[in-house]
Coordinates of C-alpha atoms and ligand atoms in Angstrom, one line a residue:
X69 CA 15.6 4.3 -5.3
X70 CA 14.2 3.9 -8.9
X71 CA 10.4 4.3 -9.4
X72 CA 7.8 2.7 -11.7
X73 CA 4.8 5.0 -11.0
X74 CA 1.1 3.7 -11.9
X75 CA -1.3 6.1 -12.4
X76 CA -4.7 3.9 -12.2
X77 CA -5.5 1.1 -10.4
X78 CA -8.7 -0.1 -13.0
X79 CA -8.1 -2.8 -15.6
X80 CA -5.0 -1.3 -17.1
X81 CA -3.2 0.3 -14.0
X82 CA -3.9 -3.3 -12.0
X83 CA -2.5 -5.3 -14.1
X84 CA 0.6 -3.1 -15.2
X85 CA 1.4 -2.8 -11.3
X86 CA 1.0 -7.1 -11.1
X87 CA 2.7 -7.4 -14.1
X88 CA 5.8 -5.0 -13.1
X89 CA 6.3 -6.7 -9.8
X90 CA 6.0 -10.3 -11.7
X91 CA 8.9 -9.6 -14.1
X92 CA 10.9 -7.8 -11.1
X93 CA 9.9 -11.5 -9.1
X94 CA 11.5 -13.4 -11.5
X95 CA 14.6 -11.5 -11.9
X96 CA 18.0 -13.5 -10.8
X97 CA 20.5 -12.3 -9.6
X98 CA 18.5 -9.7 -7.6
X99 CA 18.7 -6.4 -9.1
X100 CA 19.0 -2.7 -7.0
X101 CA 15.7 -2.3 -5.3
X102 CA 13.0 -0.6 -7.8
X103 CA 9.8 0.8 -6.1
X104 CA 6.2 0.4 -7.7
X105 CA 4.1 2.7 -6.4
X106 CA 0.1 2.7 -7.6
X107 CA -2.1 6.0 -7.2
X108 CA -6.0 5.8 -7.5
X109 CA -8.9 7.6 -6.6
X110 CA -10.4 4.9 -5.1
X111 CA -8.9 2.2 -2.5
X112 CA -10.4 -0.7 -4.6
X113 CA -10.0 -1.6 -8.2
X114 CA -13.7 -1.6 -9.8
X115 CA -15.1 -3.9 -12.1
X116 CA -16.4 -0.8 -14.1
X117 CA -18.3 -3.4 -16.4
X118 CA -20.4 -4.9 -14.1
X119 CA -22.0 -1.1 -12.9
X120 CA -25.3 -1.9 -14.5
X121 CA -25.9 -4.7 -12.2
X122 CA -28.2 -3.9 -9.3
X123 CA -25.7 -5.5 -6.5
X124 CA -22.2 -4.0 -6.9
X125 CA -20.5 -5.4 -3.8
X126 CA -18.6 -7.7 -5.5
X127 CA -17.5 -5.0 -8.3
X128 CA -14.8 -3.6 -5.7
X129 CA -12.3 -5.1 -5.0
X130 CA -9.8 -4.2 -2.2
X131 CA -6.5 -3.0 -3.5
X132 CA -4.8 -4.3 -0.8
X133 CA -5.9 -7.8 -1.2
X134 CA -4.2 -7.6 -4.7
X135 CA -1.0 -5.4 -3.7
X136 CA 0.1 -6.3 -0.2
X137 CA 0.8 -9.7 -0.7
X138 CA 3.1 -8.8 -3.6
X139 CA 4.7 -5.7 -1.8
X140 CA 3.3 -3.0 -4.7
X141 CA 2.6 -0.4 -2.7
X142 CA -0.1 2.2 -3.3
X143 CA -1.6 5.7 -2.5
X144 CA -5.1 7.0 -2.8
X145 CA -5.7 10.3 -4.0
X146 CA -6.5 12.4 -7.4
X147 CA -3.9 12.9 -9.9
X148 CA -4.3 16.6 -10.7
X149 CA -1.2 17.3 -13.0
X150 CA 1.5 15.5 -15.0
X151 CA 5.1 17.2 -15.7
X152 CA 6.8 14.2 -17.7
X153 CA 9.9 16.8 -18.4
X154 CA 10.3 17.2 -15.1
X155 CA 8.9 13.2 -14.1
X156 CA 7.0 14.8 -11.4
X157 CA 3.2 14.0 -10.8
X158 CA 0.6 15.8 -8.5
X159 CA -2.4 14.1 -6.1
X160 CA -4.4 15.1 -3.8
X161 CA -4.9 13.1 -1.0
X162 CA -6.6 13.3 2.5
X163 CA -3.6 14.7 3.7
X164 CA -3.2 17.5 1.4
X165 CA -1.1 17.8 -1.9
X166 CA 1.9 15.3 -2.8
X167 CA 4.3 15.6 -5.8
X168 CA 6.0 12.5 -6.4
X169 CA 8.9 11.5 -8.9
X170 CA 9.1 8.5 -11.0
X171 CA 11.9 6.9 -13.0
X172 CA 9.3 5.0 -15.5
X173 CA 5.8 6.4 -15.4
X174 CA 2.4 4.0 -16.9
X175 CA -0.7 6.8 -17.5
X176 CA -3.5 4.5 -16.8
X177 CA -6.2 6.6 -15.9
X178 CA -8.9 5.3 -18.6
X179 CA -11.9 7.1 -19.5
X180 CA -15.5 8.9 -18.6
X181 CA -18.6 9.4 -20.3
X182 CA -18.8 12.2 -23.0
X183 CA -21.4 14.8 -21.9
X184 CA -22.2 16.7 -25.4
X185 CA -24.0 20.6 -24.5
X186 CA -27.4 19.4 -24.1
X187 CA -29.0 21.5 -21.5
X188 CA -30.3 19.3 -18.2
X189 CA -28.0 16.4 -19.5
X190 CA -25.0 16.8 -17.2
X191 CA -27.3 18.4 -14.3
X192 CA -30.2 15.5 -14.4
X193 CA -29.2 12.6 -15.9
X194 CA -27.9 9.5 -14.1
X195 CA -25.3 6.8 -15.6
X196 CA -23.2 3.8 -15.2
X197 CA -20.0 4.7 -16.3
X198 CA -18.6 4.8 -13.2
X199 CA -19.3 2.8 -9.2
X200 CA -20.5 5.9 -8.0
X201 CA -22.8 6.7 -10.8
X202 CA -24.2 3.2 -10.7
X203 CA -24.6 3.3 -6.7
X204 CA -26.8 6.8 -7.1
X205 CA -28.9 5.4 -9.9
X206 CA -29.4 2.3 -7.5
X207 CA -30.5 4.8 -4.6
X208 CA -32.6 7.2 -6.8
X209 CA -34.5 4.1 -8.0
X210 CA -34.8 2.8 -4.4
X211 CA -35.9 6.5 -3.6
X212 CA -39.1 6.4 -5.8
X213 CA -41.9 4.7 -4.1
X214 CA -41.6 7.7 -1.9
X215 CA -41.8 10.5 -4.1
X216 CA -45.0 11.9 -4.8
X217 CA -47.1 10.2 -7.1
X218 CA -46.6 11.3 -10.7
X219 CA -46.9 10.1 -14.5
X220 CA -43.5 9.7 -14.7
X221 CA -42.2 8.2 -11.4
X222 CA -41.8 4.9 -12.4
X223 CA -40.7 5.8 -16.2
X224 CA -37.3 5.5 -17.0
X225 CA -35.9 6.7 -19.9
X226 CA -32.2 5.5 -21.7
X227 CA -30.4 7.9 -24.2
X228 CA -27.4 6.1 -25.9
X229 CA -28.8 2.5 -27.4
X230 CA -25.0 1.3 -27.3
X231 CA -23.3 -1.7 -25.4
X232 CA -23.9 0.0 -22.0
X233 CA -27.6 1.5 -22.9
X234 CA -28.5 -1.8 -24.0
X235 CA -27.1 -3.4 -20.8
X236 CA -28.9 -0.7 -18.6
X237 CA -32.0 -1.1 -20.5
X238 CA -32.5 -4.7 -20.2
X239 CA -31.8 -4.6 -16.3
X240 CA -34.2 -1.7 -15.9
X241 CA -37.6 -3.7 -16.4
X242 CA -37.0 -6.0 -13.3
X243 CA -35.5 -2.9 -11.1
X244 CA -38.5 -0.6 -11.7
X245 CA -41.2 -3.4 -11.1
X246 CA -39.4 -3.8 -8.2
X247 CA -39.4 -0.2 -7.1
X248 CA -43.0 -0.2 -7.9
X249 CA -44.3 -3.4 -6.0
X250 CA -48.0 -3.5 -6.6
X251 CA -48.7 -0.4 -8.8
X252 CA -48.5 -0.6 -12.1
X253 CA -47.2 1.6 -15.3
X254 CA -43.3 1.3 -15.3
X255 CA -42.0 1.8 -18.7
X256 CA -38.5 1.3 -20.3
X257 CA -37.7 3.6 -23.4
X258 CA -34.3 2.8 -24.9
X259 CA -33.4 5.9 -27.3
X260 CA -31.0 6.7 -29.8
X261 CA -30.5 9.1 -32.7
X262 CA -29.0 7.1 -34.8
X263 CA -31.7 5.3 -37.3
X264 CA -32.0 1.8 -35.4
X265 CA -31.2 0.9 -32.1
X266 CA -27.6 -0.6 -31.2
X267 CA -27.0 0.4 -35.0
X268 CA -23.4 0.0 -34.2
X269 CA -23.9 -3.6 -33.1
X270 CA -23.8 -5.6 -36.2
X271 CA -25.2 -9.2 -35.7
X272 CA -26.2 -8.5 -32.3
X273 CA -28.2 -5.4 -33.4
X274 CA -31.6 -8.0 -34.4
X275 CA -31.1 -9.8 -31.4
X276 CA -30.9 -6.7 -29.1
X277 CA -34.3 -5.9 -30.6
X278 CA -35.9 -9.2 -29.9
X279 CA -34.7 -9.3 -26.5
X280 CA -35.7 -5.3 -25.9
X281 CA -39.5 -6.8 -26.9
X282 CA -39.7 -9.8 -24.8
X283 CA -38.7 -7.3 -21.7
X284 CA -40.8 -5.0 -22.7
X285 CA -38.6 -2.2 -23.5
X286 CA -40.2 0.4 -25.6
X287 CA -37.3 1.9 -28.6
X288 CA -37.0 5.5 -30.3
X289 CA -34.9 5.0 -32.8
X290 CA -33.9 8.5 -34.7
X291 CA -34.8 11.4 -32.2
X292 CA -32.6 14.2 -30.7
X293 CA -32.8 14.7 -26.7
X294 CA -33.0 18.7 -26.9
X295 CA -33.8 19.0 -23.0
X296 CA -33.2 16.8 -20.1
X297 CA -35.1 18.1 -17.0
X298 CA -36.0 17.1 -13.3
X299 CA -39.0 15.8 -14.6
X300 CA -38.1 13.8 -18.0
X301 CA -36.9 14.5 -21.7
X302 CA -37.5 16.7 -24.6
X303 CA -37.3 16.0 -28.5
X304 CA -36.3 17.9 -31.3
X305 CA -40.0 18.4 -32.5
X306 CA -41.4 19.4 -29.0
X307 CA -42.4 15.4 -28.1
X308 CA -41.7 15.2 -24.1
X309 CA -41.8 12.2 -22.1
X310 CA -42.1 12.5 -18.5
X311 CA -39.6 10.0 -16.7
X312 CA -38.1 10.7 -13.0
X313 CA -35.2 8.7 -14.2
X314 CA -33.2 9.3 -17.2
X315 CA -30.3 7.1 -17.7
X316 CA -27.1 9.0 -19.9
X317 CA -25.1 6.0 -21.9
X318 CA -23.1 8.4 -24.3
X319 CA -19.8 7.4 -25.1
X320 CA -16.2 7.3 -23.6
X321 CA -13.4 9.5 -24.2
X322 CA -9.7 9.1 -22.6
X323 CA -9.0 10.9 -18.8
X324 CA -8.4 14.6 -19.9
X325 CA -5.4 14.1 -18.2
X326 CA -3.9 12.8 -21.5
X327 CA -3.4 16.3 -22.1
X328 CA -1.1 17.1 -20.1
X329 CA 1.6 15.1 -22.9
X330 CA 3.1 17.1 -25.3
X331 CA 1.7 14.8 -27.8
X332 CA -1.5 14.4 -30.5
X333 CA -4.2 12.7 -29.2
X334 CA -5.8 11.0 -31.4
X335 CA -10.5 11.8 -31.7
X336 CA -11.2 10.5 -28.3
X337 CA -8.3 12.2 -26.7
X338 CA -6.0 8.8 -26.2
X339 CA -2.3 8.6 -26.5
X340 CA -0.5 7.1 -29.5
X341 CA 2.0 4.0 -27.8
X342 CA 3.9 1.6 -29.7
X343 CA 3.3 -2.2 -29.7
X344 CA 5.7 -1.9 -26.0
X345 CA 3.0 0.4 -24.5
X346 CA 5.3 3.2 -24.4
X347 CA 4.4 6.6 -25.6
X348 CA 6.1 8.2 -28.9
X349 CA 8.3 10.7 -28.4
X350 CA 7.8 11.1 -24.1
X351 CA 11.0 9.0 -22.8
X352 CA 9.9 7.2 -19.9
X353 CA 6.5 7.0 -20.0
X354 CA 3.9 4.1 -21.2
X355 CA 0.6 4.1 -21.2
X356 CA -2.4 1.8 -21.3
X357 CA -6.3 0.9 -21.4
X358 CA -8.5 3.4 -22.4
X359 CA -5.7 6.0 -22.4
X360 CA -3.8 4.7 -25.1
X361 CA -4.2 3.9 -29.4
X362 CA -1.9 1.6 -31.2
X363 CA -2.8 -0.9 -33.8
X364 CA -3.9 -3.7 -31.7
X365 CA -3.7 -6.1 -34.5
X366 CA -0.8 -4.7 -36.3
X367 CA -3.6 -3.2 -38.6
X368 CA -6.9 -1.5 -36.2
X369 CA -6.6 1.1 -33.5
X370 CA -7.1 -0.3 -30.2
X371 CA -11.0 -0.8 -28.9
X372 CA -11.6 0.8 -25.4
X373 CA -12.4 -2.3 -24.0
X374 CA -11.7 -4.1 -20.5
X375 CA -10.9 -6.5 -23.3
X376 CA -8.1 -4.5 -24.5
X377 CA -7.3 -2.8 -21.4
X378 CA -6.3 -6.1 -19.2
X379 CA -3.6 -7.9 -21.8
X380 CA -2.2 -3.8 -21.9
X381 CA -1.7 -3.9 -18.4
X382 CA -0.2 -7.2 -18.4
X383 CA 2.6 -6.3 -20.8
X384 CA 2.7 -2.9 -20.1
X385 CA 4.1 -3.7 -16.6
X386 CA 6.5 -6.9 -18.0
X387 CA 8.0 -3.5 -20.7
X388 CA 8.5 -1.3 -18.0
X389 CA 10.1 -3.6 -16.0
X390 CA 12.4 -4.5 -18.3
X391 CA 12.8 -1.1 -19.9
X392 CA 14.8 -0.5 -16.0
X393 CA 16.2 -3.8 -16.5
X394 CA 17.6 -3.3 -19.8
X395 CA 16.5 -5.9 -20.8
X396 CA 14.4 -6.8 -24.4
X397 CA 10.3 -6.2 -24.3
X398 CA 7.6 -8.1 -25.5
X399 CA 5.4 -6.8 -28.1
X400 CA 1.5 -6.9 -28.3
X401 CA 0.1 -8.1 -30.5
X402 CA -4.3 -9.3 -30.1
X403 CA -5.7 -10.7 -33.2
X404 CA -9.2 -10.8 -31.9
X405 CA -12.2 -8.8 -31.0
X406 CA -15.4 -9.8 -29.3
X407 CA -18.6 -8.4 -27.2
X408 CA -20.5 -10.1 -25.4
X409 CA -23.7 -8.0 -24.4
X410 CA -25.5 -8.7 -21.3
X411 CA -29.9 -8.6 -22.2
X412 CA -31.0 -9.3 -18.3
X413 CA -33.2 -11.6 -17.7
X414 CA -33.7 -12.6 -21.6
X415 CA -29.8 -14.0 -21.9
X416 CA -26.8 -12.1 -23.8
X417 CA -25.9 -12.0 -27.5
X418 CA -22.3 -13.4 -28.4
X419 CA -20.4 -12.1 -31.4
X420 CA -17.0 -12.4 -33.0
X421 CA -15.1 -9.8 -35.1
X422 CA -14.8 -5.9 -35.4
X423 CA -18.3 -6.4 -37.5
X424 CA -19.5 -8.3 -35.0
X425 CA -20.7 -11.3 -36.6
X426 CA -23.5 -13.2 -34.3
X427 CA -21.8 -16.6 -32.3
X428 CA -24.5 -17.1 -29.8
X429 CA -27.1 -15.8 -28.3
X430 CA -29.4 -16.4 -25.2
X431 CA -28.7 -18.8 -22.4
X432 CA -25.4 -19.7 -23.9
X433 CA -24.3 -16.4 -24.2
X434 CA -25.5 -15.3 -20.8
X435 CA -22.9 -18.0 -19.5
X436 CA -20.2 -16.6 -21.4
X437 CA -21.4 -13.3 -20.0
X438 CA -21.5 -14.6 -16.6
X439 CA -18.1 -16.3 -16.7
X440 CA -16.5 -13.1 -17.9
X441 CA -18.1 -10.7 -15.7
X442 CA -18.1 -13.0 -12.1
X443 CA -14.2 -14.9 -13.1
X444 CA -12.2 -14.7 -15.8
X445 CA -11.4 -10.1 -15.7
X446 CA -10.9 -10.6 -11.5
X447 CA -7.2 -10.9 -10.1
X448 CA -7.0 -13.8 -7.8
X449 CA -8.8 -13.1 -4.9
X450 CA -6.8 -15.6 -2.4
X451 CA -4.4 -12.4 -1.3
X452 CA -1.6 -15.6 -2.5
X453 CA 1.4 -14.3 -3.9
X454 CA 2.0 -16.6 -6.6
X455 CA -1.7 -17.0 -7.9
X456 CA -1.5 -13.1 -8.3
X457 CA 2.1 -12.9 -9.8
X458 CA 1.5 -15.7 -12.0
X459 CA -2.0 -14.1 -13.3
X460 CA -0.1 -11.1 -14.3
X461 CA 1.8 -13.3 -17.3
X462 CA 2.6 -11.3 -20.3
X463 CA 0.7 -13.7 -22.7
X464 CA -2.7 -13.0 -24.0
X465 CA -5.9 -15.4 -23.1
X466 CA -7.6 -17.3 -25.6
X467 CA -10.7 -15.8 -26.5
X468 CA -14.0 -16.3 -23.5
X469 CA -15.5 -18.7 -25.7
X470 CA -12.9 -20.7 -25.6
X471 CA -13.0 -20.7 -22.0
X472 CA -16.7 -22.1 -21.2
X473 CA -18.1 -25.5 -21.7
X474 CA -20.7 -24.9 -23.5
X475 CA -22.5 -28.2 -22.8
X476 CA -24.4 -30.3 -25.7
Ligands
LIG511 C1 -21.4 -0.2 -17.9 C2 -20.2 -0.6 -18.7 C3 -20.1 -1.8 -19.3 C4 -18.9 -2.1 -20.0 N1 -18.9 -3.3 -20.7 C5 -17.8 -3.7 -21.3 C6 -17.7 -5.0 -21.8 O1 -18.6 -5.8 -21.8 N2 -16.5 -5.4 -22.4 C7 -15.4 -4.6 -22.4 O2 -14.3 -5.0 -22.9 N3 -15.5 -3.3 -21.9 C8 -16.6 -2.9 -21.3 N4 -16.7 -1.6 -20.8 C9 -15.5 -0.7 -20.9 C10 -14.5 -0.9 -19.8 O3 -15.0 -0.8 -18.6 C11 -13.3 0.1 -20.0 O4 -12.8 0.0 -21.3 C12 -12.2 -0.3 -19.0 O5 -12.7 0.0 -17.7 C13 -11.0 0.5 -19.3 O6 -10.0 0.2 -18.3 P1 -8.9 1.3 -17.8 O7 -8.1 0.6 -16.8 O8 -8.3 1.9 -19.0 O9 -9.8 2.4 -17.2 P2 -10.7 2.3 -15.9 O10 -11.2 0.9 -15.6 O11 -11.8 3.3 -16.0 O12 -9.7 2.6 -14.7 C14 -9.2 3.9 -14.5 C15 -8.8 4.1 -13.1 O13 -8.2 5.4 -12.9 C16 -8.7 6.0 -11.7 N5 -8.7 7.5 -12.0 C17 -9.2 8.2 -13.0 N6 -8.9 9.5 -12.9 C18 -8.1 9.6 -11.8 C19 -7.4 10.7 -11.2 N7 -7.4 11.9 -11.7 N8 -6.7 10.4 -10.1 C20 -6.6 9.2 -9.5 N9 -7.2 8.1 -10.1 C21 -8.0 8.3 -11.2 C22 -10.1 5.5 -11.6 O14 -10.5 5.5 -10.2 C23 -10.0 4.0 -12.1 O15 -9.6 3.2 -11.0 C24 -17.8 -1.2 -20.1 C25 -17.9 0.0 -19.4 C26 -19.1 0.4 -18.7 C27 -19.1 1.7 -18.1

């Protein structure tokens, strides 16, 4: 029997899997049987945005409440090698190793924080990059009140003042006074090398500031972590802070698995695709989400984004579909770019445009937050066949704005 293989079951391998199974759905006559077969780490698909929320029970969900009802089947274990001449993959699962074969292959298997060579980094700090990460920095911060009492216990230090640090940063106020109960002296510092914090955030950056001041967060702008330690975090200049919690926020780069192609990557290790999702010059294969570059507007390389990564998926599985099917693909084409930065109990910042000019900020934005983070990235959640195949439509959503009454 023919094989579409997923490899990834987060924003990009989801929704290719849906997507697949959708355009096989629809086909009439019925065609010879074609298997899609998911593989993940993980036996739900995580809503990897949402880590820097306290409560991350509702960030997993099931992959069987998305796949059973639509007969995708799917396999949990690690993907350790990729032989695309040979269309063989390898995983590890609980029951040892498997090598399966595919007949169309979607590399899906996003990204994970960069860890540059500072010493301590890898070895101390915490993060949110990943459901794991976020669960541990909940624990560590719910282990505090009974370490032993020190300057730094209830100090908590961000490096990385980007969309996620300033995410983390904003949340952390609230999570440490609550770790702290009656004692006083938590601190905040959000740091950065670059010259002003969120520097990269265009019209959001002033706003980030004004809501990092109302919370109380205190920011570094301009200094170099030299040292990260069990007890806090060295400068370039000898300044140390001491902090029992340091929070990494670095930077993505594509699953090193990319490597395994016999293609260039491109500076964050992604694979080149065409506007079909299929990678040049590897017959067979697609690829999607953070994984993949192509010019998302015809004229800009794509933004790792959940953003991005969804509407990939979507037509990534309709292509390979219908690359089997021999039948014509859809090309993708997004002419927008937003973020929408969540500031915690001060509201969210809005903006609109690869410069990121300001929308809305505040209350209004925190809806727009809310409604993207809690709705609109979820598949259907009523294990319906229809309301999942149908979600899976190879068309791309208006922009979240859009999508929210925004009330007089
Ligand atoms: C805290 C945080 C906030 C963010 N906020 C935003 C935001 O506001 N807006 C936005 O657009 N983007 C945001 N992002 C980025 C967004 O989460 C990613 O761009 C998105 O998750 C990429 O989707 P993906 O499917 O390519 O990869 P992922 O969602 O990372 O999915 C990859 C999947 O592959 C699996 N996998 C990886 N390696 C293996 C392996 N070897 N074997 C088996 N399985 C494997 C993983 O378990 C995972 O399920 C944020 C990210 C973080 C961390």
């Amino acid at each position: 029997m023919q094989r579409i293989l997923v490899l990834g079951a987060g924003f990009a391998g989801l929704w290719s899997a849906v997507g697949a199974a959708r355009k096989l759905a629809e086909e009439r006559p019925p065609h010879e049987p074609i298997a899609i077969l998911v593989v993940d780490a993980r036996p739900f698909h995580s809503i990897r945005v949402r880590n820097y929320e306290m409560d991350l029970t509702a960030t997993q969900v099931p992959l069987a409440d998305v796949f059973e009802p639509i007969g995708v089947k799917w396999l949990q274990g690690k993907v350790t090698h990729i032989d695309a001449a040979k269309r063989k993959v390898k995983v590890e699962t609980a029951a040892g190793q498997e090598t399966l074969d595919y007949t169309r292959l979607v590399m899906a298997l996003g990204s994970s924080l960069v860890y540059p060579s500072i010493p301590g980094l890898a070895e101390y700090a915490l993060d949110v990059d990943t459901c794991e990460g976020a669960a541990k920095l909940r624990d560590h911060l719910q282990s505090l009140p009974s370490r032993h009492a020190s300057t730094g216990r209830y100090t908590a230090v961000v490096i990385g003042a980007g969309l996620t640090g300033s995410e983390i940063a904003s949340e952390l106020p609230a999570r440490l006074a609550e770790a702290a109960g009656e004692r006083n002296g938590t601190r905040v510092i959000l740091m950065d090398h670059a010259p002003r914090i969120a520097d990269q955030m265009g019209g959001a950056q002033p706003v980030i500031e004004t809501a990092m001041h109302a919370l109380g967060v205190e920011l570094r702008p301009g200094v170099n972590v030299t040292r990260v330690t069990a007890s806090g975090v060295q400068f370039e200049g000898g300044e140390s802070i001491a902090a029992a919690t340091v929070v990494w926020c670095g930077g993505m780069r594509a699953n090193a698995l990319t490597k395994e192609f016999p293609v260039e990557l491109d500076k964050l290790g992604r694979i080149q695709v065409d506007e079909y999702l299929r990678v040049r010059g590897v017959p067979g294969v697609f690829a999607a989400g953070d994984c993949a570059n192509f010019p998302i507007d015809g004229r800009h390389d794509s933004i790792m984004s959940c953003q991005y990564g969804r509407p990939m998926g979507r037509y990534c599985g309709h292509n390979v579909a219908a690359d089997l099917l021999s039948e014509s693909m859809l090309p993708l084409r997004i002419d927008y770019y937003v973020t929408c930065v969540d500031l915690g109990p001060w509201g969210a910042v809005y903006t609109e445009g690869r410069d990121r000019k300001l929308v809305t900020e505040g209350e209004q934005a925190k809806r727009i937050k809310q409604m993207i983070n809690r709705e609109r990235i979820y598949p259907p959640r009523t294990r319906n066949r229809d309301d999942i195949l149908a979600a899976a439509a190879p068309a791309v959503q208006a922009a979240p704005l859009e999508d929210v009454d925004m009330g007089a």
